[in-house]
Amino acid sequence: MFDERAIVSSVLAGDQAAFELLVKQYERLVFFVVYRLVKEKEDQEDVAQEVFIKVYNSLPRFAFASKLSTWISRIAYLTAINHVKKHQKEQVRPFTGDLEHFSFVGDRPETVMDKKELAAYMDKLIAQMPIQYRTVLTLFHLNEFTSREIAQTTGMAEGTVKSCLFRARKLLKEKIQGYLKNDVL
Amino acid sequence: MNKWTDEQWQQWLETEGVAQEAAPTPGGASTTPGEQEDLKAYRFVFDQLNQEPPSGFSYCFSKKVMQQLRSRKRSGRWLGWYFLVVVILTVGLGLTYGMLGLLNKVAASRFVEWVNASKGLIILALLTFLIVQYLDQRLIRRY
């Protein structure tokens, strides 16, 4: 079993192998966060490496006020957001408009033949959503974080997290509902 | 009119999961065709959201991180050395002037003239050295 405290102590004592173990343990968590926020595939791994370098350098300041995974995901989130700000010129300020009226580019394919195509369409919709919706969906469904942990990671209020999650899923449901009537599944 | 709201469907799927065999409807309750459609769509959405991305990082990702870490530590040490080179050069010039001043005042003033005449060249050489080393470290860090 992975013992957070023991690993952190070993890393702080200068044990490099312990840090490598920590990287292996949390690389999936970081990948999920970075995957949804950084669109360029070739940049995703660079950003994730930067995340772990920051983790290593900041580890002496980690006081176990939260779970190590929450703390690492916050570093991943902030690093990815900074990357997006610098390189993708994407709007990273919180989206305050109504998500139901959010305009998606290349919206609604004429026909969807099977489940795979519908899944690809849904992926496209998620990729176009405002950044805070993408983050919340990812942290909840892939990282299996609670709303409270997502709030700690992103700095949003817990109520905002819940509302983002609800609105994003409702929008996705509405967008794909028409195709399901044609017995795609 | 639908009895089940979007909020209720979402809450139910969060707690029950999306596996159809788990429970076809909440508590086995009968549902209207509209509700069936909502449930089918929500099941699909939850199922897709829970799907992990097809590919992760490269196989040796942790090794790459460790390599980066070591190279950054090295470049941090090199930065200290560069600083030391600049300090040694400055102190060296000062000492040379001081020694010459003690032994031969004419030679000392000639030395000052030489330094004064070649200060542009000295600064350029120093800056070039530092820039080349900096870029070298940046490239090592990147690749």
XYZ file of C-alpha atoms in Angstrom:
328
model
C 0.000 0.000 0.000
C 1.154 3.518 -0.825
C 1.969 5.383 2.381
C 1.888 9.128 1.610
C 3.684 10.215 4.780
C 6.464 7.645 4.490
C 7.087 8.505 0.840
C 7.126 12.246 1.509
C 9.574 11.770 4.406
C 11.858 9.634 2.230
C 11.806 12.205 -0.586
C 12.605 14.982 1.877
C 15.496 12.877 3.194
C 16.908 12.876 -0.366
C 15.692 9.472 -1.563
C 15.335 9.850 -5.351
C 13.837 6.391 -5.794
C 11.014 7.409 -3.452
C 10.242 10.390 -5.640
C 10.190 8.187 -8.725
C 7.673 6.013 -6.911
C 5.587 9.088 -6.134
C 5.669 10.079 -9.826
C 4.504 6.601 -10.861
C 1.726 6.709 -8.284
C 0.316 10.068 -9.396
C 1.155 10.259 -13.097
C -2.336 9.114 -14.107
C -3.948 11.711 -11.874
C -1.809 14.434 -13.454
C -2.412 13.047 -16.940
C -6.187 13.271 -16.553
C -6.011 16.921 -15.455
C -3.540 17.928 -18.156
C -5.280 15.888 -20.897
C -8.498 17.879 -20.677
C -6.912 21.312 -20.236
C -3.939 21.276 -22.610
C -5.147 20.528 -26.102
C -1.801 19.985 -27.863
C -0.786 16.387 -27.318
C 2.934 17.160 -27.622
C 2.679 19.748 -24.829
C 0.805 17.511 -22.394
C 3.850 15.523 -21.316
C 6.025 18.653 -20.972
C 3.404 20.267 -18.739
C 3.133 17.102 -16.641
C 6.923 16.999 -16.201
C 6.810 20.616 -15.060
C 4.099 19.641 -12.568
C 6.305 16.987 -10.959
C 9.334 19.313 -10.847
C 7.136 21.806 -8.973
C 5.896 19.038 -6.691
C 9.490 18.108 -5.889
C 10.509 21.701 -5.189
C 7.417 22.478 -3.093
C 7.332 19.235 -1.136
C 9.177 20.717 1.884
C 6.221 23.122 2.260
C 3.530 20.403 2.087
C 2.044 20.176 5.564
C -0.594 17.421 4.991
C -3.412 19.965 5.319
C -5.073 18.056 2.446
C -4.555 14.690 0.782
C -1.342 14.509 -1.245
C -3.420 13.725 -4.368
C -5.496 16.904 -3.906
C -2.358 18.974 -3.443
C -0.702 17.480 -6.545
C -3.842 17.952 -8.613
C -3.951 21.626 -7.567
C -0.375 22.058 -8.792
C -1.323 20.240 -12.016
C -4.403 22.430 -12.467
C -2.515 25.708 -11.921
C 0.393 24.657 -14.133
C -1.962 23.602 -16.928
C -3.962 26.837 -16.625
C -0.741 28.876 -16.824
C 0.289 26.938 -19.904
C -3.088 27.551 -21.542
C -2.863 31.275 -20.732
C 0.617 31.514 -22.228
C 0.309 29.318 -25.281
C -3.268 28.756 -26.318
C -4.650 32.266 -25.916
C -7.769 30.611 -24.554
C -10.163 32.440 -22.311
C -9.332 31.124 -18.845
C -11.404 33.573 -16.819
C -14.444 31.893 -15.277
C -17.261 31.582 -17.818
C -20.144 33.456 -16.282
C -22.675 33.135 -19.111
C -25.387 30.535 -19.462
C -23.838 27.246 -20.597
C -27.082 26.298 -22.336
C -26.485 29.153 -24.782
C -22.782 28.397 -25.213
C -22.003 28.165 -28.917
C -20.079 25.116 -30.007
C -18.105 25.250 -33.252
C -18.879 22.556 -35.829
C -21.911 21.631 -33.778
C -24.185 18.664 -34.466
C -23.095 16.190 -37.119
C -25.792 15.363 -39.694
C -25.787 11.686 -38.926
C -24.258 9.554 -36.233
C -23.990 5.905 -37.180
C -22.778 4.203 -34.029
C -21.784 4.534 -30.410
C -18.147 5.251 -31.333
C -19.114 8.264 -33.453
C -21.410 9.544 -30.751
C -18.600 9.198 -28.190
C -16.265 11.139 -30.501
C -18.906 13.868 -30.857
C -19.261 14.055 -27.087
C -15.475 14.334 -26.728
C -15.523 17.281 -29.147
C -18.264 18.962 -27.132
C -16.301 18.542 -23.883
C -13.119 19.878 -25.523
C -14.974 23.072 -26.488
C -16.552 23.704 -23.108
C -15.254 26.553 -20.929
C -12.201 25.496 -18.974
C -13.844 25.311 -15.538
C -16.506 22.904 -16.823
C -13.880 20.646 -18.400
C -11.873 20.669 -15.191
C -14.809 19.829 -12.973
C -16.001 16.999 -15.258
C -12.512 15.512 -15.361
C -11.765 15.731 -11.671
C -15.124 14.247 -10.757
C -15.407 11.452 -13.298
C -11.804 10.480 -14.029
C -9.988 11.400 -10.844
C -13.011 10.468 -8.738
C -12.682 13.568 -6.587
C -15.527 14.761 -4.377
C -16.999 18.243 -4.908
C -15.083 19.383 -1.833
C -11.769 18.089 -3.213
C -12.505 19.741 -6.568
C -13.181 23.006 -4.727
C -9.818 22.668 -2.946
C -8.074 21.928 -6.239
C -9.580 24.707 -8.338
C -10.282 27.358 -5.712
C -13.978 27.479 -6.775
C -16.749 27.438 -4.207
C -18.207 23.978 -3.591
C -21.636 25.189 -4.756
C -20.119 26.420 -8.018
C -18.459 23.051 -8.550
C -21.779 21.240 -8.106
C -23.582 23.641 -10.394
C -20.877 23.358 -13.107
C -21.063 19.586 -12.912
C -24.841 19.554 -13.173
C -25.062 22.050 -16.029
C -22.276 20.421 -18.050
C -23.835 16.957 -17.799
C -27.308 18.275 -18.568
C -26.010 20.072 -21.657
C -24.211 16.946 -22.869
C -27.354 14.892 -22.321
C -29.442 17.338 -24.328
C -26.905 17.472 -27.164
C -26.784 13.713 -27.658
C -30.414 12.897 -26.869
C -31.536 13.462 -30.463
C -29.138 10.824 -31.767
C -30.193 8.260 -29.213
C -33.759 8.383 -30.548
C -32.384 6.888 -33.784
C -31.306 3.802 -31.811
C -27.609 4.448 -32.140
C -27.005 2.427 -28.991
C -45.198 15.313 -17.235
C -41.890 13.747 -16.134
C -41.643 12.785 -12.481
C -37.869 12.601 -12.488
C -35.861 15.795 -12.838
C -32.376 16.079 -14.361
C -30.959 16.648 -10.899
C -32.509 13.439 -9.606
C -31.244 11.378 -12.548
C -27.740 12.715 -12.062
C -27.774 12.053 -8.332
C -29.086 8.547 -8.876
C -26.421 7.695 -11.472
C -23.697 9.162 -9.252
C -24.634 6.789 -6.447
C -25.753 3.758 -8.463
C -23.212 3.868 -11.262
C -23.988 3.408 -14.914
C -23.977 -0.372 -15.249
C -27.381 -1.279 -16.686
C -27.465 -4.564 -14.827
C -27.073 -2.712 -11.505
C -30.592 -1.294 -11.568
C -32.537 -0.542 -14.731
C -34.551 2.203 -13.022
C -34.470 3.768 -9.549
C -35.962 1.233 -7.148
C -37.360 -0.697 -10.115
C -39.938 2.087 -10.573
C -41.894 2.283 -13.798
C -40.888 5.167 -16.037
C -42.553 7.087 -18.829
C -41.062 7.013 -22.364
C -39.703 10.551 -21.804
C -37.987 9.449 -18.623
C -36.587 6.380 -20.388
C -35.016 8.678 -22.978
C -33.512 10.886 -20.292
C -32.113 7.890 -18.462
C -30.657 6.369 -21.634
C -28.964 9.664 -22.514
C -27.642 10.170 -19.000
C -26.305 6.608 -18.865
C -24.416 7.268 -22.078
C -23.047 10.606 -20.813
C -21.893 9.123 -17.485
C -20.420 6.087 -19.205
C -18.392 8.268 -21.592
C -17.283 10.663 -18.864
C -15.978 7.722 -16.837
C -13.993 6.351 -19.794
C -10.270 6.876 -19.379
C -8.446 8.594 -22.263
C -7.083 6.062 -24.786
C -3.393 6.853 -24.257
C -1.397 8.093 -21.313
C 2.142 9.381 -21.078
C 5.087 7.535 -22.533
C 6.146 4.311 -20.843
C 9.250 5.840 -19.243
C 7.574 9.032 -18.041
C 8.863 8.755 -14.461
C 12.412 8.227 -15.749
C 12.098 11.388 -17.865
C 10.954 13.368 -14.822
C 13.942 12.132 -12.805
C 16.265 13.057 -15.682
C 14.766 16.558 -15.808
C 15.145 16.932 -12.086
C 18.815 15.978 -12.193
C 19.552 18.285 -15.141
C 17.839 21.209 -13.368
C 19.871 20.579 -10.241
C 23.017 20.558 -12.375
C 22.064 23.773 -14.132
C 21.394 25.376 -10.730
C 24.918 24.419 -9.669
C 26.350 25.772 -12.948
C 24.623 29.095 -12.352
C 26.550 29.382 -9.085
C 29.772 28.676 -10.964
C 29.070 31.370 -13.564
C 28.497 33.857 -10.809
C 31.785 32.807 -9.241
C 33.602 33.311 -12.586
C 32.326 36.892 -12.775
C 33.367 37.558 -9.160
C 36.840 36.017 -9.705
C 37.372 38.076 -12.868
C 36.382 41.307 -11.131
C 38.492 40.574 -8.042
C 41.388 39.468 -10.312
C 41.343 42.772 -12.183
C 41.193 44.677 -8.897
C 44.054 42.684 -7.398
C 46.205 43.114 -10.512
C 45.663 46.842 -10.339
C 46.445 46.906 -6.611
C 49.664 44.886 -7.005
C 50.826 46.961 -9.942
C 50.043 50.103 -7.951
C 52.346 48.922 -5.199
C 55.200 47.952 -7.541
C 54.982 50.382 -10.418
C 52.525 53.276 -10.583
C 53.095 53.834 -14.329
C 52.312 50.186 -15.122
C 49.216 50.442 -12.921
C 47.898 53.470 -14.767
C 48.658 51.743 -18.110
C 46.715 48.747 -16.893
C 43.754 50.993 -16.065
C 44.010 52.555 -19.526
C 44.070 49.084 -21.094
C 41.050 47.966 -19.100
C 39.293 51.209 -19.962
C 40.047 50.808 -23.675
C 39.014 47.167 -23.769
C 36.069 47.274 -21.353
C 33.595 46.850 -24.209
C 35.448 43.759 -25.405
C 35.701 42.302 -21.882
C 31.995 42.836 -21.206
C 31.082 41.399 -24.626
C 33.237 38.291 -24.039
C 31.740 37.810 -20.591
C 28.160 38.265 -21.818
C 28.724 35.910 -24.774
C 30.105 33.261 -22.423
C 27.139 33.609 -20.048
C 24.540 33.627 -22.857
C 26.051 30.533 -24.511
C 26.073 28.692 -21.174
C 22.499 29.796 -20.416
C 21.194 28.667 -23.823
C 23.084 25.406 -23.465
C 21.365 24.720 -20.153
C 17.978 25.677 -21.618
C 18.459 23.190 -24.456
C 19.537 20.453 -22.064
C 16.442 21.159 -19.973
C 14.189 20.989 -23.023
C 15.523 17.780 -24.592
